[in-house]
Short mmCIF file of C-alpha atoms and ligand atoms in Angstrom, two decimals:
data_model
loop_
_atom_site.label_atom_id
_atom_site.label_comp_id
_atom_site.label_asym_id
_atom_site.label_seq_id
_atom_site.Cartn_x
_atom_site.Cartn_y
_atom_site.Cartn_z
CA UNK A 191 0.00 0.00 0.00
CA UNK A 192 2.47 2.40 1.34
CA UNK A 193 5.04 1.77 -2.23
CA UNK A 194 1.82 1.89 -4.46
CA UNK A 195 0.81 5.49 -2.59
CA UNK A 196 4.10 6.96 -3.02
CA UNK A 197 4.47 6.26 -6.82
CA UNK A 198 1.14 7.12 -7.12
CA UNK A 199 2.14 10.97 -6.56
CA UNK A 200 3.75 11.39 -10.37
CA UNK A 201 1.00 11.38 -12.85
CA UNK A 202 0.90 10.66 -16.82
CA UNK A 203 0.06 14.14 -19.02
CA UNK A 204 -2.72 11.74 -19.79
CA UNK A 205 -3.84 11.98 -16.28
CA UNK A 206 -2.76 15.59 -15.96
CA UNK A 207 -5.43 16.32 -18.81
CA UNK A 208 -8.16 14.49 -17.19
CA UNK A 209 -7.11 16.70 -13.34
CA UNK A 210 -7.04 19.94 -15.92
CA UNK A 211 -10.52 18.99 -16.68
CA UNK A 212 -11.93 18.60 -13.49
CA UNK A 213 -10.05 21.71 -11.81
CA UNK A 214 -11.21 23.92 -15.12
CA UNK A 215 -14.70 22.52 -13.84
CA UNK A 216 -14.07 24.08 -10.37
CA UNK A 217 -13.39 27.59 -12.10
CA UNK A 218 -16.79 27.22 -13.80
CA UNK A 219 -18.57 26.62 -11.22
CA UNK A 220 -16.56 29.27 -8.82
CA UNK A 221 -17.45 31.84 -11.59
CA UNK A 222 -20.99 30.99 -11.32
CA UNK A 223 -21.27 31.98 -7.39
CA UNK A 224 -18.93 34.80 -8.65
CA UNK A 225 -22.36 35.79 -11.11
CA UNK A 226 -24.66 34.85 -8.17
CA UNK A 227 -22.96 36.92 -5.36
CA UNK A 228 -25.12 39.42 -3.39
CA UNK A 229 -26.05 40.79 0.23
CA UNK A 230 -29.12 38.97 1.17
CA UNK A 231 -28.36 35.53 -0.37
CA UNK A 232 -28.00 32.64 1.81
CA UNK A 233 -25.20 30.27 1.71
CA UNK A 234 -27.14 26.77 1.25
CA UNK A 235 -28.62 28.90 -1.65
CA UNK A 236 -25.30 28.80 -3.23
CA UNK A 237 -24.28 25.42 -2.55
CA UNK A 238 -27.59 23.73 -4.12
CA UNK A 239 -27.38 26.41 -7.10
CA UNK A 240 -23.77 24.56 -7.00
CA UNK A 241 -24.44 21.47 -6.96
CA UNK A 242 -27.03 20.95 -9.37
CA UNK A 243 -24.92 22.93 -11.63
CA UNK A 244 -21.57 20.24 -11.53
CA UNK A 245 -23.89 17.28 -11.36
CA UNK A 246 -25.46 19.05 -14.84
CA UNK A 247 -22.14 18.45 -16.30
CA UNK A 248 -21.91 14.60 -15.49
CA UNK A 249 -19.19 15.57 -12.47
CA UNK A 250 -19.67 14.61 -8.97
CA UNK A 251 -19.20 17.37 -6.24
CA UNK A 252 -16.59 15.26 -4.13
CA UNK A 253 -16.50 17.37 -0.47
CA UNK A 254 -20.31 15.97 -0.24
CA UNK A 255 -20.18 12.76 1.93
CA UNK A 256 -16.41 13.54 2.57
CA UNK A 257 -15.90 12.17 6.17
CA UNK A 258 -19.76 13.06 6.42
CA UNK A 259 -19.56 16.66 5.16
CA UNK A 260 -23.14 17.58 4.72
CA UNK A 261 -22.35 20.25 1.36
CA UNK A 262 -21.10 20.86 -2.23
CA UNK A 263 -18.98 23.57 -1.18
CA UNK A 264 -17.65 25.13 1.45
CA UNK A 265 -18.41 28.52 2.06
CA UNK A 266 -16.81 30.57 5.00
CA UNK A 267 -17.44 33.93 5.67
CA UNK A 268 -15.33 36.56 7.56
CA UNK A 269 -13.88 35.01 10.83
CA UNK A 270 -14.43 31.69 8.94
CA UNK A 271 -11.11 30.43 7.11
CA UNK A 272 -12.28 27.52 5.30
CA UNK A 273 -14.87 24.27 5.80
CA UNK A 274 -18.03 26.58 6.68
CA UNK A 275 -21.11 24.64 5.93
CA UNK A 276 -23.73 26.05 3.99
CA UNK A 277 -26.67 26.96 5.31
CA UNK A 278 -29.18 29.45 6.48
CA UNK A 279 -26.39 32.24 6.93
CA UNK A 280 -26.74 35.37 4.83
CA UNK A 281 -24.01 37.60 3.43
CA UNK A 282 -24.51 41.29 4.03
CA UNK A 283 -22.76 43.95 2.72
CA UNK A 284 -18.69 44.33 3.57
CA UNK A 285 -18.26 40.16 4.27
CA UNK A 286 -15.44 38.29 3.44
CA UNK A 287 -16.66 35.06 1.19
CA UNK A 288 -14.21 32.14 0.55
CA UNK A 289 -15.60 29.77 -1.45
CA UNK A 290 -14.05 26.28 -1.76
CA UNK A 291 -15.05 23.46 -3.99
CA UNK A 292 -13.71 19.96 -5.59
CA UNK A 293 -15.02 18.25 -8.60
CA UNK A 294 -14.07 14.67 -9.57
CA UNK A 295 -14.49 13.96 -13.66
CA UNK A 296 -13.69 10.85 -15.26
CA UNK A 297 -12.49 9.64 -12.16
CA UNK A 298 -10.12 12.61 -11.28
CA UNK A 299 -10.11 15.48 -9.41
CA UNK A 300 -9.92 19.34 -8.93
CA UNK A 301 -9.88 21.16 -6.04
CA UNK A 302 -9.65 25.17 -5.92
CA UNK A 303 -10.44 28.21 -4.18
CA UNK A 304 -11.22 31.72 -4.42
CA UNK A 305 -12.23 34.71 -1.42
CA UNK A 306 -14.49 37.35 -2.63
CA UNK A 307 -15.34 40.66 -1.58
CA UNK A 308 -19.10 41.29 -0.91
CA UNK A 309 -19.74 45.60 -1.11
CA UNK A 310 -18.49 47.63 1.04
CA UNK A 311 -15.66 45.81 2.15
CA UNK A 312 -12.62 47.50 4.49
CA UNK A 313 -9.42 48.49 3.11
CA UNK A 314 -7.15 46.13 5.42
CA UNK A 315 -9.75 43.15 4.24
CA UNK A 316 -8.93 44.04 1.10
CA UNK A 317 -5.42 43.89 1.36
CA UNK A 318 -5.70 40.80 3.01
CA UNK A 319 -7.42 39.15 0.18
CA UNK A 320 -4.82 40.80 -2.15
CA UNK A 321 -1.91 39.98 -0.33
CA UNK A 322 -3.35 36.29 0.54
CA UNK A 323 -3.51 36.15 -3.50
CA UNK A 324 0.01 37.34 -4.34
CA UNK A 325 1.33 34.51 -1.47
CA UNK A 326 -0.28 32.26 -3.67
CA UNK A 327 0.87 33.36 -7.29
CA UNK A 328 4.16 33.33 -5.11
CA UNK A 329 3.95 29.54 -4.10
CA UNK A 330 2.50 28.31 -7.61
CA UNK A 331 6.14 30.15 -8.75
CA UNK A 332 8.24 27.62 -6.78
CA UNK A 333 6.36 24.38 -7.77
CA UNK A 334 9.13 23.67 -10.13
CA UNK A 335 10.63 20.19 -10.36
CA UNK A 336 13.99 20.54 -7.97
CA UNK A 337 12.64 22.19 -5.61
CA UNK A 338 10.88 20.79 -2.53
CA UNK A 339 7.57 21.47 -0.57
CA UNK A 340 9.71 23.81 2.32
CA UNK A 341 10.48 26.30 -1.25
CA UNK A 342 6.38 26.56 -1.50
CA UNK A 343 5.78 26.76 2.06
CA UNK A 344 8.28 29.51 2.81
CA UNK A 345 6.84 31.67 -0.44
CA UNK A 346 3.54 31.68 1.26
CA UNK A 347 4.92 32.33 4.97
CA UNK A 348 7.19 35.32 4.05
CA UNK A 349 4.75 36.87 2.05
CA UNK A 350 2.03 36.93 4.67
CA UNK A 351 4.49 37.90 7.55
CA UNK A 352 5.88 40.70 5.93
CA UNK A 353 2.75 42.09 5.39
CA UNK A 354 2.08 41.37 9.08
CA UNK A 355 -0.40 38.48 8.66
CA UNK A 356 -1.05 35.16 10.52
CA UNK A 357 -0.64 32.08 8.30
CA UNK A 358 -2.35 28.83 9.64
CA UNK A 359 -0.58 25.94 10.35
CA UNK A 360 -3.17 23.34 11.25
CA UNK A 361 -4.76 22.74 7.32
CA UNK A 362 -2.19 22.45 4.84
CA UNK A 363 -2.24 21.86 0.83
CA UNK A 364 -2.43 18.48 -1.01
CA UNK A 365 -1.22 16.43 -3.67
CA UNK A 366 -4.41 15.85 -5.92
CA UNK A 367 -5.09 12.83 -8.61
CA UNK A 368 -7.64 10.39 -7.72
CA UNK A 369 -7.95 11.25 -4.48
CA UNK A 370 -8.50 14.55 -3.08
CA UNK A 371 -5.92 14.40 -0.69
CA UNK A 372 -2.76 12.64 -1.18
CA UNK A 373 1.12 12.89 -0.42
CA UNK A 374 2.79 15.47 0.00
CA UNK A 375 1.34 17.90 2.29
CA UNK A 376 2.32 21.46 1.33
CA UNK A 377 1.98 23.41 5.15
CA UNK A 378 1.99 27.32 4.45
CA UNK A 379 4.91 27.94 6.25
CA UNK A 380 8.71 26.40 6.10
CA UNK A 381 12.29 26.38 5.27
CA UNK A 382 13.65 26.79 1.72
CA UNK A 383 14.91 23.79 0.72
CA UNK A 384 13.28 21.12 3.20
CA UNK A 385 10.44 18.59 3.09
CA UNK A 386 9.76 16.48 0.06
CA UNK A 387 11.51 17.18 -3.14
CA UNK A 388 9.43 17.90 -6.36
CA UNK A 389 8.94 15.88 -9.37
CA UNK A 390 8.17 16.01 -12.58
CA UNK A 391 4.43 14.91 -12.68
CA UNK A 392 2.81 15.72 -9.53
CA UNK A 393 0.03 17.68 -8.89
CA UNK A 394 -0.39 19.77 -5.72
CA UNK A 395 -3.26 21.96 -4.32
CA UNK A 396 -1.39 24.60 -3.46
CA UNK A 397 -3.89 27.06 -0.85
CA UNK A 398 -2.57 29.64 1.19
CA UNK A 399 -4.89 29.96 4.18
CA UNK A 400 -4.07 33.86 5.64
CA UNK A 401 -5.50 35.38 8.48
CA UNK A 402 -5.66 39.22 8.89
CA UNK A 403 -4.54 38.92 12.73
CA UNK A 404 -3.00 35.97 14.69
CA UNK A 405 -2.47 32.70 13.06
CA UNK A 406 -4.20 30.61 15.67
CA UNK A 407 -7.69 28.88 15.02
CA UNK A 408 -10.07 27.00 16.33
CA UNK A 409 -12.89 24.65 15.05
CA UNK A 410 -16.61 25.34 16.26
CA UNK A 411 -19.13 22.62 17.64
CA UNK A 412 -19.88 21.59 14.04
CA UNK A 413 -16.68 19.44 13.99
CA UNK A 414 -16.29 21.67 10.82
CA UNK A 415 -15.63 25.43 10.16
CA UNK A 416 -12.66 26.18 10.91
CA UNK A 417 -12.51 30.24 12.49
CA UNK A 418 -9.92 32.34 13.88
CA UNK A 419 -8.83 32.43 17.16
CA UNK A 420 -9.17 36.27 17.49
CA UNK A 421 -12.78 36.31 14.85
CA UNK A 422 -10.88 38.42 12.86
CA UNK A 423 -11.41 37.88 8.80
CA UNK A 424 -9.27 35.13 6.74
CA UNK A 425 -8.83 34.72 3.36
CA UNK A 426 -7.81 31.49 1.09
CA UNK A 427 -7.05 30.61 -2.16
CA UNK A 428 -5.93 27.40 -3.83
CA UNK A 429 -4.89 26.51 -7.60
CA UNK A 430 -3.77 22.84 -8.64
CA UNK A 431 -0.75 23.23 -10.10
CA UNK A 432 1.31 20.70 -12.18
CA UNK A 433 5.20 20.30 -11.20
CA UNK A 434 7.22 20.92 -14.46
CA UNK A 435 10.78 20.98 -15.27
CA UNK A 436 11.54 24.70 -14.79
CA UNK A 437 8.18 25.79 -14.72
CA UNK A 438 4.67 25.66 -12.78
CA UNK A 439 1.59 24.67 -14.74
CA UNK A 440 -1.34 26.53 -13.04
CA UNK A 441 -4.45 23.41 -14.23
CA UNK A 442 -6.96 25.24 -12.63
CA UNK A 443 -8.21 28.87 -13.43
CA UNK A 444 -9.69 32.07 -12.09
CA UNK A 445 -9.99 33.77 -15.33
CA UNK A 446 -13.86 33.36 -15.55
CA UNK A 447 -14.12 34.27 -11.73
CA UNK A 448 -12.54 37.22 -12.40
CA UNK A 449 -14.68 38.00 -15.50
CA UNK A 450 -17.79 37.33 -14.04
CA UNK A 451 -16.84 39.40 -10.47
CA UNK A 452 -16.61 42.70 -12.83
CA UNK A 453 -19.37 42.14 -14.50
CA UNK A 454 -21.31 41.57 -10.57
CA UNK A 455 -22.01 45.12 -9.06
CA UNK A 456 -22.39 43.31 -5.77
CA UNK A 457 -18.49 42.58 -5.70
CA UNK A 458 -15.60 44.58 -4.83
CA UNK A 459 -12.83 44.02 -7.01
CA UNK A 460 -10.13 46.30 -5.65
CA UNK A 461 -8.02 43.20 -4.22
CA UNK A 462 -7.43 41.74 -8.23
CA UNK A 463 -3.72 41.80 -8.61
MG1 LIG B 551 -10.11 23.15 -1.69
MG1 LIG B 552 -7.48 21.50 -1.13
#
């Protein structure tokens, strides 16, 4: 089991194609919340409008049933860094909306992430979801064969510190193939040059996990969402990213998010990079 998991972590560009798929899917369906955004709406709102919407497109939504999670998504909102659980919870004007979902196609998997701005939002939040999306863009730039997980862990870290945020150390990143999580873990924060070295063929869910004031959290009587210790706002974004020789390949994409947050007057988009 243990040989058969390790060799597992390198994947064909056959199976790198089918991943591209799924995580493509995962923008799709992130750009359709991005279109459906709005003070008012309820979370569970999202998550059916979600679901119904990946099922439509022969795909699975693979976080529902996952070690019982009750959802398609996971939405968390302000305080809330990631695994909130949909439900009667509306978002008002100035919230913080991270919005995680994983799709398996054809038997693989995408998993990605993306933190909007709803209104009004404050100009430190905003930052923080800026700055949270640069220490990702930052990470994605040191998954290059070589390399190892401590290079992608200590882009995210000295990003966030220097801009004087908390990165949290009890969820990490992924590899991603079949499963949604497999080896290695990619932790936010670490030393250049330690942990597992990268290879040619794996794919990683890289997803910084930033918190605007100390890094500690703590998990609520759900068994699920995950908040801050201090109920300040957290942000967190994840691409799957393909290990290259000299070079990242981003499989996953927030181009249609993007698109579709301009074209919402409900969203701020002063944090795009
Ligand atoms: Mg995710
Ligand atoms: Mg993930």
């Amino acid at each position: 089991m243990m040989l058969q998991r390790v060799s597992g972590v390198i994947k064909t560009d056959e199976e790198i194609e089918l991943i591209r798929i799924s995580s493509l899917l995962v923008g799709k369906t992130l750009a359709l919340m991005a279109a459906h955004l709005k003070p008012g709406i309820n979370t569970l709102f999202l998550d059916k409008m979600a679901e119904e919407f990946i099922r439509d497109q022969n795909a699975r939504p693979v976080f529902k049933g996952y070690n019982g999670f009750p959802a398609s998504l996971c939405i968390s909102v302000n305080e809330e860094v990631v695994h909130g659980i949909p439900g009667k919870r509306e978002l008002k004007d100035g919230d913080v909306v991270s919005i995680d979902c994983g799709i398996e196609k054809n038997g693989f998997i995408g998993d990605s992430a993306y933190t909007f701005a709803v209104g009004q939002v404050s100009d430190e939040n905003i930052r923080l979801l800026h700055v949270t999306h640069e220490c990702l863009n930052r990470a994605v730039e040191a998954a290059v064969a070589g390399n190892r997980v401590g290079d992608i862990s200590h882009a995210v870290q000295s990003h966030a510190e220097a801009n004087g945020f908390g990165v949290v150390r009890e969820l990490v990143g992924h590899g991603v193939g079949k499963s949604l999580h497999e080896k290695p873990e990619i932790p936010n924060y670490g030393k250049r040059g330690s942990g597992p070295l990268l290879k040619e063929g794996m794919v990683l869910a890289i997803e910084p996990m930033i918190n605007r004031g100390v890094r500690n959290v703590k998990t609520l009587s759900d068994h699920w969402t995950v908040v801050t210790a201090d109920l300040l706002p957290a942000a967190h974004y994840e691409h799957n990213v393909a290990v290259r020789k000299n070079k990242s390949e981003v499989l996953s994409s927030f181009r249609e998010i993007i698109e579709a947050e301009k074209l919402n007057n409900n969203l701020n988009t002063k944090h795009h990079i």
